[in-house]
CSV table of C-alpha atoms in Angstrom, one decimal:
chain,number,residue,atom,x,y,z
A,265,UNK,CA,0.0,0.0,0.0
A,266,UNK,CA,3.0,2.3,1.2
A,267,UNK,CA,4.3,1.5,-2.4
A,268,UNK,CA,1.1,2.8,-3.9
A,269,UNK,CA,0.9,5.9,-2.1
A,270,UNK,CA,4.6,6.8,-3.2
A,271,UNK,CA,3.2,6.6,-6.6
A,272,UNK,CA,0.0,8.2,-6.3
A,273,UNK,CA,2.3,11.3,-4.4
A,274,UNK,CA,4.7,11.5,-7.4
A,275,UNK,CA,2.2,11.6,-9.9
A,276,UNK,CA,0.5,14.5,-8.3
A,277,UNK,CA,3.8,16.0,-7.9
A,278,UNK,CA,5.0,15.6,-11.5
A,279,UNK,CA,1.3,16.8,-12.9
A,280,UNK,CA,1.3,19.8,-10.3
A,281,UNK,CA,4.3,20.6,-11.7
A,282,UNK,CA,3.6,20.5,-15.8
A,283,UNK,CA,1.3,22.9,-16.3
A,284,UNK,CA,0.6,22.0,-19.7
A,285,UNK,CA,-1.1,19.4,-18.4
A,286,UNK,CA,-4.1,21.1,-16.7
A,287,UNK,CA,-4.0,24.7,-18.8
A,288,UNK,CA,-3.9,23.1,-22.3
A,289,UNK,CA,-7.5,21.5,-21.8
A,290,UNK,CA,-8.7,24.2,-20.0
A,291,UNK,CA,-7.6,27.0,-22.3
A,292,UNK,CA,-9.1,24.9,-25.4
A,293,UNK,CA,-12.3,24.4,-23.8
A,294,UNK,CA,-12.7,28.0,-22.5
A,295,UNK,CA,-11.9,29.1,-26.3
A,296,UNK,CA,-14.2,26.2,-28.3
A,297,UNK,CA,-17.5,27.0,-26.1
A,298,UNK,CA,-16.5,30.9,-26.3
A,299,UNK,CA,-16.1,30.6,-30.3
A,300,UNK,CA,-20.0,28.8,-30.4
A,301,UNK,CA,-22.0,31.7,-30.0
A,302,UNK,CA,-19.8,33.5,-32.9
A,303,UNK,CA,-19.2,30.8,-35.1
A,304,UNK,CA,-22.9,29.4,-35.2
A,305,UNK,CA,-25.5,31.9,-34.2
A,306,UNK,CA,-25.9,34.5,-31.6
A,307,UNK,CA,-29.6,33.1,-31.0
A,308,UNK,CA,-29.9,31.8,-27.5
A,309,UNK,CA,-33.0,29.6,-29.0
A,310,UNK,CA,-30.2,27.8,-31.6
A,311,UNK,CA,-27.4,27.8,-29.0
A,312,UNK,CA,-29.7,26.5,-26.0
A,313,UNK,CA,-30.6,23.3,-27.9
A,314,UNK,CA,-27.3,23.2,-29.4
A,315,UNK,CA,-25.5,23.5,-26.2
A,316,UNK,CA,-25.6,19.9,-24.8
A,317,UNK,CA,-23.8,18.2,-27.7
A,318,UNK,CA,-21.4,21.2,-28.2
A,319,UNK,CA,-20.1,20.8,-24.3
A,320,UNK,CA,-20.4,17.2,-24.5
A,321,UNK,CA,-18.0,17.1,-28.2
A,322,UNK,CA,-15.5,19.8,-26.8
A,323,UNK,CA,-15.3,17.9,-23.3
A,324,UNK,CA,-14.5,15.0,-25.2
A,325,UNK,CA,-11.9,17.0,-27.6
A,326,UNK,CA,-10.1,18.4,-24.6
A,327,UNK,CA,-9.4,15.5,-22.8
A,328,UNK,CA,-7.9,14.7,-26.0
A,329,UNK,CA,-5.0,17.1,-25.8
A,330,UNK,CA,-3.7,15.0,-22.1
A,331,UNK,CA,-4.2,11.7,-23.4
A,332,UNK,CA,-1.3,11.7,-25.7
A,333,UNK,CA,1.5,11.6,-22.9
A,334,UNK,CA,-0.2,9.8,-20.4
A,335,UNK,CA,2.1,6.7,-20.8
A,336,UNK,CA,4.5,8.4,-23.9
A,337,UNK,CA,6.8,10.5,-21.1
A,338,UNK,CA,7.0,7.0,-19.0
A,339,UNK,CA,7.8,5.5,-21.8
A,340,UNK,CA,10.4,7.7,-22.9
A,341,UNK,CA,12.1,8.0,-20.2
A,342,UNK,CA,12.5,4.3,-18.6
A,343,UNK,CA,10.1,4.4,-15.8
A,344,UNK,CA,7.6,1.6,-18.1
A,345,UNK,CA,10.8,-0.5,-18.0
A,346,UNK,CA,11.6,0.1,-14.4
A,347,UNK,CA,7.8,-0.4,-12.8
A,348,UNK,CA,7.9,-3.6,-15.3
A,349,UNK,CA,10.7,-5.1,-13.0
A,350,UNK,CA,8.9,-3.8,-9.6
A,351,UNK,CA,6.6,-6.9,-10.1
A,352,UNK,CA,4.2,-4.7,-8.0
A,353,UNK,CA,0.0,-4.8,-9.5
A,354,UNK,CA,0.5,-2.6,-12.9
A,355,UNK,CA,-3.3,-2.7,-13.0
A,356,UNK,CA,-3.1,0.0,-9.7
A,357,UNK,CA,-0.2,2.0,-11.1
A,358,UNK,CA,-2.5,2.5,-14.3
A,359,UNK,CA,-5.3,3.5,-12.1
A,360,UNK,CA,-3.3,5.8,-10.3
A,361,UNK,CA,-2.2,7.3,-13.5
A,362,UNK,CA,-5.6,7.7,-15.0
A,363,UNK,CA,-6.9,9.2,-11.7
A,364,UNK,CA,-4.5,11.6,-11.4
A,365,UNK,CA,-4.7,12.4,-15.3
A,366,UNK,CA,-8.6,12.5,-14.5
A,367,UNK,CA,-8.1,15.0,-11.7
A,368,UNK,CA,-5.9,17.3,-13.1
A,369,UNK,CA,-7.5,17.2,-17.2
A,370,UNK,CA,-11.0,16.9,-16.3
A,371,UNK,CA,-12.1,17.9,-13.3
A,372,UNK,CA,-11.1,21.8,-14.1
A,373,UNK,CA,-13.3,21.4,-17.4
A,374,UNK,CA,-16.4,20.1,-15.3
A,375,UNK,CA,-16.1,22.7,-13.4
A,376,UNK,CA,-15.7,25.2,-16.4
A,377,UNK,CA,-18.7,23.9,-17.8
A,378,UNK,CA,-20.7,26.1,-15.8
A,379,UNK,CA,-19.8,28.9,-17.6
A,380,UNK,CA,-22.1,27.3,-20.4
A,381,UNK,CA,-25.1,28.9,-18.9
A,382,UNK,CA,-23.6,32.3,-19.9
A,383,UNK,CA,-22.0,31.5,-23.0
A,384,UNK,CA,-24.6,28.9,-24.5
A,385,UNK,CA,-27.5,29.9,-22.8
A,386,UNK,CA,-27.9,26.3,-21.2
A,387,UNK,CA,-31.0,26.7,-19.5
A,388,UNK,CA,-30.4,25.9,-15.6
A,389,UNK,CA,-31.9,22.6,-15.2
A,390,UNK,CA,-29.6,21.2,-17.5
A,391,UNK,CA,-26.9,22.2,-15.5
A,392,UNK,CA,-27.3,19.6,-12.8
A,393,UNK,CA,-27.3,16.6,-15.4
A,394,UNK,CA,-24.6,18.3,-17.3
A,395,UNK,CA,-21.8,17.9,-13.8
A,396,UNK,CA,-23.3,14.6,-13.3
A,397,UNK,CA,-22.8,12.8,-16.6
A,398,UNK,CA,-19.7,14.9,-16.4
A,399,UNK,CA,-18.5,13.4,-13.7
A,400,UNK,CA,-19.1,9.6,-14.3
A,401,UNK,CA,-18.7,9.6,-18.1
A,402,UNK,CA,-15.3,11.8,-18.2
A,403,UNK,CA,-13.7,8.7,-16.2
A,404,UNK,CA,-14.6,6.5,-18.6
A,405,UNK,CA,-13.3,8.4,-21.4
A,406,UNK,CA,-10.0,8.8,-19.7
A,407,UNK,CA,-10.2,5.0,-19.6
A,408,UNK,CA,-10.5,4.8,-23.1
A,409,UNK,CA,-7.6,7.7,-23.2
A,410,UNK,CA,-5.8,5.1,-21.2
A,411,UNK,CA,-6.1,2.4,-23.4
A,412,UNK,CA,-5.7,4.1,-26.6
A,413,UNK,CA,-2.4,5.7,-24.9
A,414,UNK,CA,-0.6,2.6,-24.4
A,415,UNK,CA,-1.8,1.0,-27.7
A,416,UNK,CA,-0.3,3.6,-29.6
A,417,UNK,CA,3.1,4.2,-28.0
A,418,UNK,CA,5.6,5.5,-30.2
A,419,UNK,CA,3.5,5.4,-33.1
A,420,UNK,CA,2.0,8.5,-34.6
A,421,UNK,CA,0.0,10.9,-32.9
A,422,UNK,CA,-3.2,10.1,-34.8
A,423,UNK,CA,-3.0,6.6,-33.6
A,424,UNK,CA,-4.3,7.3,-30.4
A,425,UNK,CA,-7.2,9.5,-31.3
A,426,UNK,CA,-8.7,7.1,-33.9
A,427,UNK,CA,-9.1,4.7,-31.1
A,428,UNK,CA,-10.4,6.3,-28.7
A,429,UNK,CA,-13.3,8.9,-30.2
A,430,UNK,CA,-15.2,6.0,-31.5
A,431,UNK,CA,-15.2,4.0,-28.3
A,432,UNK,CA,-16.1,7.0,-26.5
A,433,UNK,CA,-19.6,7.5,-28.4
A,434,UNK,CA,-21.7,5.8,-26.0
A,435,UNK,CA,-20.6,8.0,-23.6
A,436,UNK,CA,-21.1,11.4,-25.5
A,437,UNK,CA,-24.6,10.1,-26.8
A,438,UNK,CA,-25.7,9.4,-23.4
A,439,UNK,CA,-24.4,12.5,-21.9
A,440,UNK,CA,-26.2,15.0,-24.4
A,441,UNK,CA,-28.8,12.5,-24.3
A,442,UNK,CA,-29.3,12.9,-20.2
A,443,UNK,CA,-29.1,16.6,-20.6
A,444,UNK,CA,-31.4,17.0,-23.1
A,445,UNK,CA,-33.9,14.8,-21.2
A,446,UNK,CA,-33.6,16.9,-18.3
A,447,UNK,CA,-34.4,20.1,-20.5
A,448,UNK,CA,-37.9,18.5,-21.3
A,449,UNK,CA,-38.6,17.4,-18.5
A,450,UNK,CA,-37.8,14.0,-18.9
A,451,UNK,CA,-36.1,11.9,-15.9
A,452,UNK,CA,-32.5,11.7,-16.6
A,453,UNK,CA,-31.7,8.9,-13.9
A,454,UNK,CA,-31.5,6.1,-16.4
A,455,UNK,CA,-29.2,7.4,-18.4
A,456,UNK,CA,-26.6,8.6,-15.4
A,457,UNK,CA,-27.3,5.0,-14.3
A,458,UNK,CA,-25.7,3.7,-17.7
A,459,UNK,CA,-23.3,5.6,-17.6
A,460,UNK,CA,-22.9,4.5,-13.9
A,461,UNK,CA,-22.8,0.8,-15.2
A,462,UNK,CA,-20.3,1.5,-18.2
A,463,UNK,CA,-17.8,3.0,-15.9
A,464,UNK,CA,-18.0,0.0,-13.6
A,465,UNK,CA,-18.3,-2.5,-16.4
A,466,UNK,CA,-15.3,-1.4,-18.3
A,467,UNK,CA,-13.2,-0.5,-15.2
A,468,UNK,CA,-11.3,-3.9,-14.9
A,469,UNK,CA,-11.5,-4.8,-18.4
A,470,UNK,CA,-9.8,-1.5,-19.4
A,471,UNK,CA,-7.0,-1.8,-17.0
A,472,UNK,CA,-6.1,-4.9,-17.7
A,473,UNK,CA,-6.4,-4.4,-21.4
A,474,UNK,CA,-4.1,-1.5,-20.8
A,475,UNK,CA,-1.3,-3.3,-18.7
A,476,UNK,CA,-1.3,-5.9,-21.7
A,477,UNK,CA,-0.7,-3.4,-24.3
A,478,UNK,CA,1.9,-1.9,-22.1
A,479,UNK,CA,3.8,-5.4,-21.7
A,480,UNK,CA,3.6,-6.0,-25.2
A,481,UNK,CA,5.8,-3.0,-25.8
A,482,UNK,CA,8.7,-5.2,-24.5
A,483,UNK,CA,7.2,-8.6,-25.8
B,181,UNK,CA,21.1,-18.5,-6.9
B,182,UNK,CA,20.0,-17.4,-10.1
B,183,UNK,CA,20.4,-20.5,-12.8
B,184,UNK,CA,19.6,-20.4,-16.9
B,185,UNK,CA,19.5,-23.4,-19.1
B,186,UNK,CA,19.9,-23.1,-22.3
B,187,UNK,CA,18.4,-19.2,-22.6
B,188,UNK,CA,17.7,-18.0,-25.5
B,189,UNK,CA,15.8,-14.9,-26.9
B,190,UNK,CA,14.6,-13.8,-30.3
B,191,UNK,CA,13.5,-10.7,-32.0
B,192,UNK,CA,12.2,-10.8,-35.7
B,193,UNK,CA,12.9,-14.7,-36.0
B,194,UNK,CA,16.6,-13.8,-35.5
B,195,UNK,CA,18.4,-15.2,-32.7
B,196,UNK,CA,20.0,-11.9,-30.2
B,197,UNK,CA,21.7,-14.9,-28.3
B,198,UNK,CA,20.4,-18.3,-27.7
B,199,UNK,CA,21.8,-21.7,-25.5
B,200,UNK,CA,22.7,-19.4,-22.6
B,201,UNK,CA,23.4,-21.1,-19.6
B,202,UNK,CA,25.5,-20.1,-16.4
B,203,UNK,CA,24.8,-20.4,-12.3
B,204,UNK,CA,25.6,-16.9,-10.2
B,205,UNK,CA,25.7,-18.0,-6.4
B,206,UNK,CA,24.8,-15.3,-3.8
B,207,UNK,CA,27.3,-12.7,-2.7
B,208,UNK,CA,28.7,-12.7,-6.3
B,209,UNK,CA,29.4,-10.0,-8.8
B,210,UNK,CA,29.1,-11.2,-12.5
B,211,UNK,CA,30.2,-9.0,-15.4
B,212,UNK,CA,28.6,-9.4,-18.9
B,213,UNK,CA,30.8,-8.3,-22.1
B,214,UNK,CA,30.6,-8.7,-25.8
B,215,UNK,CA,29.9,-6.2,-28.9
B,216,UNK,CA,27.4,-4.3,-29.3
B,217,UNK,CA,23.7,-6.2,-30.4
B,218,UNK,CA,25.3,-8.9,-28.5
B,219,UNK,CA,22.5,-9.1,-25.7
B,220,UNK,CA,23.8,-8.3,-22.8
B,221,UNK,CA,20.8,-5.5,-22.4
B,222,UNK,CA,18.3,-8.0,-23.1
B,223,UNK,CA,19.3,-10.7,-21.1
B,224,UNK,CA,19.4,-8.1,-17.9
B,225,UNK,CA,15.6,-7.7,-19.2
B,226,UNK,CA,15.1,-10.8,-19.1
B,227,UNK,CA,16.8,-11.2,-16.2
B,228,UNK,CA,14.8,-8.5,-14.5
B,229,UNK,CA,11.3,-9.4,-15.8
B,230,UNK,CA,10.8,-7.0,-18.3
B,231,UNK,CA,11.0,-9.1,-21.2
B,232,UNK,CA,8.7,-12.4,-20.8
B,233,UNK,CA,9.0,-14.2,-24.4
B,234,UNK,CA,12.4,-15.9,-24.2
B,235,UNK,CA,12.9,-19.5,-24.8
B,236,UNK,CA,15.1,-22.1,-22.5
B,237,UNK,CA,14.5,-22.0,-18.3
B,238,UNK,CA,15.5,-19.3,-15.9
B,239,UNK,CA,15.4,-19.6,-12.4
B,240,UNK,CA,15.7,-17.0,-9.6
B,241,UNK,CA,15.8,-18.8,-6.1
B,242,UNK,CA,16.3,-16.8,-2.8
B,243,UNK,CA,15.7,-13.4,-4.8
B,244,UNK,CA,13.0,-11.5,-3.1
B,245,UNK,CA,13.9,-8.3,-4.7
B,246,UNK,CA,15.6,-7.0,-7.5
B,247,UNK,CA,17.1,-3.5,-8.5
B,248,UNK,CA,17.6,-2.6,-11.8
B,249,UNK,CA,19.1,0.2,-13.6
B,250,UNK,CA,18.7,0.0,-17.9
B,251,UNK,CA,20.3,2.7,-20.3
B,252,UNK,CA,17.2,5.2,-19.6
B,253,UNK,CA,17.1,6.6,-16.0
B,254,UNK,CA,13.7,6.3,-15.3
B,255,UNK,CA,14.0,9.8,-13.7
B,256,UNK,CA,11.3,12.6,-13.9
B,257,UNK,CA,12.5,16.0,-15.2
B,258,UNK,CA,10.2,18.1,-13.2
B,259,UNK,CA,11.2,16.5,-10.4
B,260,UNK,CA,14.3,18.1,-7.9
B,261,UNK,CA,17.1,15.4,-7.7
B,262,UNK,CA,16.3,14.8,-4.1
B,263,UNK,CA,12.7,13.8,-5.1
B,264,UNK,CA,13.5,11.5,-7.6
B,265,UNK,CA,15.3,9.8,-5.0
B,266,UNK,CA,12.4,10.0,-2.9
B,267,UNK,CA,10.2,8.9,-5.1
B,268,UNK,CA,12.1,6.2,-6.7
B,269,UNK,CA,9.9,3.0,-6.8
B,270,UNK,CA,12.6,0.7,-6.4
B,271,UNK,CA,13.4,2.2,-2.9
B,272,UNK,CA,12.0,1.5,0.5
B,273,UNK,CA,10.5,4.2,2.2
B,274,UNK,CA,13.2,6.6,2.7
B,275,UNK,CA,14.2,10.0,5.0
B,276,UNK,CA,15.5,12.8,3.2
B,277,UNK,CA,18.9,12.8,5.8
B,278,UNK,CA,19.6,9.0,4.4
B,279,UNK,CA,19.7,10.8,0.7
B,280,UNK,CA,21.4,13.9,1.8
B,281,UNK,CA,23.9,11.8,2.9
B,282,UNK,CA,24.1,9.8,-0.1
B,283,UNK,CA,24.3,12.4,-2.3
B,284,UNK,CA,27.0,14.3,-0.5
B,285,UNK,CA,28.8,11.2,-0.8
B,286,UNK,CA,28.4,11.6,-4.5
B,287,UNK,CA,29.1,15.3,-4.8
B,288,UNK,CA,25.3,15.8,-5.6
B,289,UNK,CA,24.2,17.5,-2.5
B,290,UNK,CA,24.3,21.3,-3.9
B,291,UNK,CA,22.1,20.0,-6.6
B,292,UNK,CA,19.8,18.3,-4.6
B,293,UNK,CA,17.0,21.2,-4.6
B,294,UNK,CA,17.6,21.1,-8.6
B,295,UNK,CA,14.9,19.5,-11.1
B,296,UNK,CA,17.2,16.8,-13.3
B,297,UNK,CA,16.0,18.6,-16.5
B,298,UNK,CA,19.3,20.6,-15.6
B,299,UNK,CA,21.6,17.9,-14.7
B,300,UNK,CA,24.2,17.1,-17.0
B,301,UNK,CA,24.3,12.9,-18.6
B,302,UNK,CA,26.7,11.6,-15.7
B,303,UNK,CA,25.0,13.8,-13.1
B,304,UNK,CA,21.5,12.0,-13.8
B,305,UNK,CA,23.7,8.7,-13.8
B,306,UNK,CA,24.9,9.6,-10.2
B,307,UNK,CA,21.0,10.0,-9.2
B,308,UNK,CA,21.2,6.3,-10.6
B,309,UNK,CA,23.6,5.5,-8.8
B,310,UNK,CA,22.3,7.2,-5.4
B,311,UNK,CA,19.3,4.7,-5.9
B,312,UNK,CA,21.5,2.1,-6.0
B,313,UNK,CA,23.6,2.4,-3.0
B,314,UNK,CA,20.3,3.3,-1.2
B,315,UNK,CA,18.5,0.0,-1.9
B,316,UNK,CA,18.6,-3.1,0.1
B,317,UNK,CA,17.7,-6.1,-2.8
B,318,UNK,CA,19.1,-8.8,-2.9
B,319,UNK,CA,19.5,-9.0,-7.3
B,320,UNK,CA,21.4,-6.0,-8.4
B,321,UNK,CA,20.9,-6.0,-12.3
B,322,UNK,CA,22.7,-2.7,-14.1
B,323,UNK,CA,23.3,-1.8,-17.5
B,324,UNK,CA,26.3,-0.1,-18.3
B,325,UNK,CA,26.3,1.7,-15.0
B,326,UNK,CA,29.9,3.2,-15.6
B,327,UNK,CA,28.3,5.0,-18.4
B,328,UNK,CA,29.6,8.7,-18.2
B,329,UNK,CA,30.6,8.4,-14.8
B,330,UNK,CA,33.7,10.0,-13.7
B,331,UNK,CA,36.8,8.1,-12.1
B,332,UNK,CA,36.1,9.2,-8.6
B,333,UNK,CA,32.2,8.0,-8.6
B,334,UNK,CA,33.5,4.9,-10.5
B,335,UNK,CA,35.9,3.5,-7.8
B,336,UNK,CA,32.6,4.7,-5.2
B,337,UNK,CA,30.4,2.4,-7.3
B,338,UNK,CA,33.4,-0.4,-7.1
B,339,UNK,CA,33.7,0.0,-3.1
B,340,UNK,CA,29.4,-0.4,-3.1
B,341,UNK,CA,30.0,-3.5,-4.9
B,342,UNK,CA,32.2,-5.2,-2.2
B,343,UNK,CA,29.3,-3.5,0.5
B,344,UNK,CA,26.7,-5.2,-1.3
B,345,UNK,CA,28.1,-8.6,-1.8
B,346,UNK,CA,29.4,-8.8,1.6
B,347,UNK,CA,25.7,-8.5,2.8
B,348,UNK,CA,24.3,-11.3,0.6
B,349,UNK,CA,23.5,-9.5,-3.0
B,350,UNK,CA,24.1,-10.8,-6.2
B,351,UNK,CA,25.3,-8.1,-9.0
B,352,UNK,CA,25.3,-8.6,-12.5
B,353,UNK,CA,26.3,-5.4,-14.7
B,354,UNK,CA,27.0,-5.3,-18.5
B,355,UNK,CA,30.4,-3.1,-19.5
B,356,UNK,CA,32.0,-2.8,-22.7
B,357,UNK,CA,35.3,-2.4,-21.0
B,358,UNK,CA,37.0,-6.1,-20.5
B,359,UNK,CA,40.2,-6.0,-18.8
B,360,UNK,CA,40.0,-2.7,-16.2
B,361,UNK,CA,39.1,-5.3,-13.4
B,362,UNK,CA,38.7,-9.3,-12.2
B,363,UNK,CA,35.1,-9.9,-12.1
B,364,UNK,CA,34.2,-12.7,-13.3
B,365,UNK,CA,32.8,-12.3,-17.0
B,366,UNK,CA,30.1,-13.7,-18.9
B,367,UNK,CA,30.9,-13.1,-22.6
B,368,UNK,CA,27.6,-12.4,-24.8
B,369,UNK,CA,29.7,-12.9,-27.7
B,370,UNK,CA,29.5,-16.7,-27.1
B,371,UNK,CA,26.3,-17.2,-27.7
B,372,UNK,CA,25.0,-15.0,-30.8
């Protein structure tokens, strides 16, 4: 446990410490949702039904941006080779990694989504199913991130984004779905329970998938 | 003891080094040799776990933990030199005054505060190296760990390899350089 601690400290530490890793997402969301309203109309009636696929599409764009190095700098620099011949549970380290890459990509984006009410005229009760899916689907797209991350080290950097925008789909279409529910005053509950389910579903099978592809970097 | 049979290890359907086989008792240094391609990286992969797919049997009794050290540091640039120490996950839990101490043995101390972005190619090998004399395994496995080091740090890393074989370790280090001392050698050269 002590072991996984250490790691879960340093991560925070190295991510704390890179600001690229937190700003970039942030800055391209701010400027995505604040091009909308100039780019497509000015009509809050075309921008309010517009708004839960745009937020949904430029979460999903965003997390992009942090994805690409979430295994490439480990990679690159040894540590892969050296937590390899730990023999400690590379399922956890993963975890670790994707929660701190969670915390520090998408957590400042959910909670820039707010801003949304302003700039897309998202009515306020779609806020409150907007943070929710937010919250449980962006962990399952930074699963995904995961995944396609250690598929695609040292390949291009197109390889990674190809893999993961189509398995993230179900995510975005019940995300925009739940809001959109919630803005006709349809219960939202089943889809946040999906999304619930997928998260929880896919949580193993991810991590495991992704320590594969890791191992057969070496194999 | 750590025992192969008949080791070998392929990459694109060509043979790196193959019918490998050699016994290192405990409290034994081991030095492997040959050109370059010849393996001696990969079998201290293999040796170390990171490489799975290699043919013949490999056995690694009494070794509860191993360190090892490959050509890439592993270390974090962002990171001070003192906290990659710190945070080094082939390390015990570790004070800061037990790698202050290690580090002023190395001549590293007034860079300790410093992220290893700035160090210099033997400095970040010293960091290495401060890993190394700060672990307690019992299988040592380093690659080329003489690599841009200068002479003083080199006899330090010699005197830590009597230290660590008087307390039970095994070493096994890969070198390019045959005849500068008397360990024992296993020549990679051999077997391709």
């Amino acid at each position: 446990m002590i072991y996984f601690i250490k790691i879960l400290k340093k991560e925070f530490l190295i991510y704390s410490r890179k600001s690229s890793s937190f700003i970039s997402p942030v800055v391209f969301f701010l400027i995505s949702i604040s091009l909308y309203p100039i780019g497509i109309s000015n009509d809050p009636d075309i921008l309010k039904n517009l708004a839960p696929g745009l937020i949904w599409i430029t979460v999903l764009l965003s997390t992009l941006i942090s994805f690409q190095n979430i295994f490439s700098e480990d990679y690159e620099d040894g540590s892969i080779e050296l937590l390899l011949a730990s023999g400690q549970n590379l399922s956890m380290i993963v975890l670790i990694k994707i929660f701190v890459n969670w915390i520090f990509s998408c957590l400042p984006i959910i909670v820039l989504s707010i801003f949304s009410i302003f700039l897309l005229y998202l009515p306020q009760e779609g806020l409150k199913p907007l943070i929710i899916s937010l919250l449980i689907g962006t962990p399952t797209i930074c699963l995904f991130g995961a995944l396609a991350g250690a598929l695609s080290l040292g390949k291009n950097s197109i390889t990674g984004p190809a893999l993961m925008l189509p398995l993230s789909l179900p995510v975005l279409i019940l995300g925009t779905q739940a809001i959109n529910y919630s803005l006709n005053g349809i219960n939202f509950a089943s889809n946040i329970l999906l999304l619930t389910a997928i998260l929880i579903f896919l949580l193993p099978i991810i991590l495991f998938a992704s320590v594969g592809a890791l191992k057969l970097h070496f194999n | 003891m750590l025992k192969t049979a008949n080791l070998s290890y392929k990459f694109d359907d060509k043979y790196i080094f193959s019918n490998l086989s050699f016994e290192i008792a405990n409290d034994s240094v081991f030095k492997l040799v040959g050109d370059n391609g010849s393996g001696k990286s990969t079998l201290l992969k293999i040796l170390s776990g990171i490489y799975k797919n290699y043919e013949g049997e490999l056995s690694c009794l009494e070794v509860d933990s191993v360190f090892y050290s490959g050509h890439k540091t592993g270390l974090k640039n962002n990171l001070s030199v003192r906290e990659n120490i710190y945070f080094d996950i082939r390390l015990p839990k570790i004070s800061y005054s037990q790698i202050n101490s290690v580090l002023k043995k190395l001549d590293l101390i007034d860079y300790s505060d410093i992220q290893s972005a700035y160090l210099s190619e033997g400095q970040k090998r010293k960091i290495n190296i401060a890993s190394f004399m700060l672990s307690n395994a019992n299988l040592y496995l380093l690659d080329e760990p003489f690599n841009n080091l200068d002479s003083k740090t080199t006899d330090l890393v010699r005197e830590i390899f009597d230290t660590k074989v008087d307390s039970g370790a095994k070493i096994i280090f890969s070198s390019h350089e045959r005849f500068n001392d008397d360990f024992p050698l296993i020549d990679m050269n051999l077997f391709n």
